[in-house]
mmCIF file of C-alpha atoms in Angstrom:
data_model
loop_
_atom_site.group_PDB
_atom_site.id
_atom_site.type_symbol
_atom_site.label_atom_id
_atom_site.label_comp_id
_atom_site.label_asym_id
_atom_site.label_seq_id
_atom_site.Cartn_x
_atom_site.Cartn_y
_atom_site.Cartn_z
ATOM 1 C CA MET A 1 -18.085 -19.326 -7.638
ATOM 2 C CA PRO A 2 -15.539 -21.886 -6.481
ATOM 3 C CA ALA A 3 -15.631 -25.079 -8.512
ATOM 4 C CA GLY A 4 -13.103 -27.268 -6.720
ATOM 5 C CA THR A 5 -12.743 -28.480 -3.178
ATOM 6 C CA PRO A 6 -11.450 -25.917 -0.691
ATOM 7 C CA LEU A 7 -7.842 -26.044 0.420
ATOM 8 C CA THR A 8 -6.987 -27.498 3.776
ATOM 9 C CA GLU A 9 -4.668 -25.727 6.180
ATOM 10 C CA GLU A 10 -2.095 -28.431 5.544
ATOM 11 C CA GLU A 11 -2.142 -27.674 1.817
ATOM 12 C CA ARG A 12 -1.825 -23.936 2.450
ATOM 13 C CA LEU A 13 1.156 -24.449 4.714
ATOM 14 C CA SER A 14 2.803 -26.787 2.242
ATOM 15 C CA ILE A 15 2.373 -24.211 -0.540
ATOM 16 C CA LEU A 16 3.989 -21.512 1.593
ATOM 17 C CA THR A 17 6.849 -23.732 2.747
ATOM 18 C CA LEU A 18 7.577 -24.917 -0.779
ATOM 19 C CA ARG A 19 7.622 -21.313 -1.962
ATOM 20 C CA GLU A 20 10.039 -20.341 0.816
ATOM 21 C CA ALA A 21 12.206 -23.276 -0.269
ATOM 22 C CA GLY A 22 12.548 -21.620 -3.657
ATOM 23 C CA LEU A 23 10.217 -23.659 -5.859
ATOM 24 C CA SER A 24 8.340 -22.012 -8.695
ATOM 25 C CA VAL A 25 4.568 -21.703 -8.636
ATOM 26 C CA ARG A 26 4.206 -24.289 -11.395
ATOM 27 C CA ALA A 27 6.395 -26.762 -9.537
ATOM 28 C CA ILE A 28 4.355 -26.214 -6.370
ATOM 29 C CA SER A 29 1.082 -26.735 -8.215
ATOM 30 C CA ALA A 30 2.402 -29.960 -9.724
ATOM 31 C CA ALA A 31 3.602 -31.194 -6.331
ATOM 32 C CA ILE A 32 0.306 -30.658 -4.511
ATOM 33 C CA LYS A 33 -1.862 -31.349 -7.595
ATOM 34 C CA ARG A 34 -3.713 -28.035 -7.499
ATOM 35 C CA SER A 35 -4.043 -25.299 -10.107
ATOM 36 C CA VAL A 36 -1.445 -22.579 -10.572
ATOM 37 C CA GLY A 37 -4.054 -19.911 -9.771
ATOM 38 C CA VAL A 38 -4.826 -21.425 -6.378
ATOM 39 C CA CYS A 39 -1.132 -21.503 -5.512
ATOM 40 C CA GLN A 40 -0.706 -17.889 -6.604
ATOM 41 C CA LYS A 41 -3.635 -16.772 -4.430
ATOM 42 C CA VAL A 42 -2.283 -18.566 -1.371
ATOM 43 C CA ILE A 43 1.176 -17.071 -1.881
ATOM 44 C CA LYS A 44 -0.288 -13.608 -2.384
ATOM 45 C CA ARG A 45 -2.342 -13.866 0.811
ATOM 46 C CA GLY A 46 0.739 -15.042 2.684
ATOM 47 C CA LYS A 47 2.440 -11.753 1.843
ATOM 48 C CA ALA A 48 -0.417 -9.684 3.321
ATOM 49 C CA SER A 49 1.797 -8.667 6.244
ATOM 50 C CA CYS A 50 4.015 -6.612 3.923
ATOM 51 C CA LYS A 51 3.464 -2.885 3.660
ATOM 52 C CA PRO A 52 1.621 -1.738 0.545
ATOM 53 C CA ASN A 53 3.499 0.255 -2.057
ATOM 54 C CA HIS A 54 2.816 3.975 -1.806
ATOM 55 C CA ARG A 55 2.542 5.481 -5.225
ATOM 56 C CA GLY A 56 3.316 9.014 -6.316
ATOM 57 C CA GLY A 57 5.497 11.629 -4.734
ATOM 58 C CA LYS A 58 5.391 12.643 -1.126
ATOM 59 C CA PRO A 59 3.043 15.517 -0.239
ATOM 60 C CA ASN A 60 4.448 19.037 -0.160
ATOM 61 C CA LEU A 61 2.494 19.971 2.955
ATOM 62 C CA THR A 62 2.014 18.011 6.154
ATOM 63 C CA GLU A 63 -1.220 17.851 8.136
ATOM 64 C CA ARG A 64 0.275 20.365 10.533
ATOM 65 C CA ASP A 65 0.982 22.750 7.643
ATOM 66 C CA HIS A 66 -2.616 22.390 6.459
ATOM 67 C CA ARG A 67 -3.932 23.287 9.912
ATOM 68 C CA CYS A 68 -1.639 26.309 10.153
ATOM 69 C CA ILE A 69 -2.727 27.536 6.709
ATOM 70 C CA VAL A 70 -6.404 27.220 7.604
ATOM 71 C CA ARG A 71 -5.830 28.998 10.906
ATOM 72 C CA ALA A 72 -3.953 31.833 9.185
ATOM 73 C CA ALA A 73 -6.539 32.160 6.407
ATOM 74 C CA CYS A 74 -9.443 32.348 8.858
ATOM 75 C CA GLY A 75 -7.764 35.233 10.670
ATOM 76 C CA GLY A 76 -8.607 37.792 7.983
ATOM 77 C CA SER A 77 -8.251 38.705 4.341
ATOM 78 C CA VAL A 78 -4.649 37.627 3.854
ATOM 79 C CA GLY A 79 -3.307 36.424 0.510
ATOM 80 C CA ALA A 80 -1.620 33.132 -0.198
ATOM 81 C CA LYS A 81 1.812 34.747 -0.619
ATOM 82 C CA ALA A 82 1.559 36.433 2.770
ATOM 83 C CA ILE A 83 0.542 33.168 4.431
ATOM 84 C CA LYS A 84 3.388 31.317 2.714
ATOM 85 C CA ASP A 85 5.924 33.922 3.834
ATOM 86 C CA LYS A 86 4.519 34.074 7.365
ATOM 87 C CA LEU A 87 4.637 30.294 7.856
ATOM 88 C CA GLN A 88 7.950 29.910 5.953
ATOM 89 C CA LEU A 89 6.616 27.101 3.771
ATOM 90 C CA GLY A 90 8.903 25.536 1.192
ATOM 91 C CA CYS A 91 6.198 25.060 -1.409
ATOM 92 C CA CYS A 92 4.689 27.031 -4.279
ATOM 93 C CA VAL A 93 2.176 29.820 -3.604
ATOM 94 C CA ARG A 94 -0.436 27.889 -5.592
ATOM 95 C CA THR A 95 -0.093 24.983 -3.190
ATOM 96 C CA VAL A 96 -1.125 27.274 -0.359
#
């Protein structure tokens, strides 16, 4: 539940421009007389255009590989090693 008055567009723009100028969040909050948390939220929302960080390693199989594996497995009673060798996959047999 918000307790204070909402920020105006002018205040939001001033927060972002002061941040681009190199001021710290505390200095910005002191300059516009708002809390540090409000300034942090505005700055964080301003960076929404950035790509999110992808965590973990890249997948061993692509979507195309998955489709080929399913297609090969539906063709009959073929083992994982045979499918891996047939499709020349560079992953472990257990991945197949």
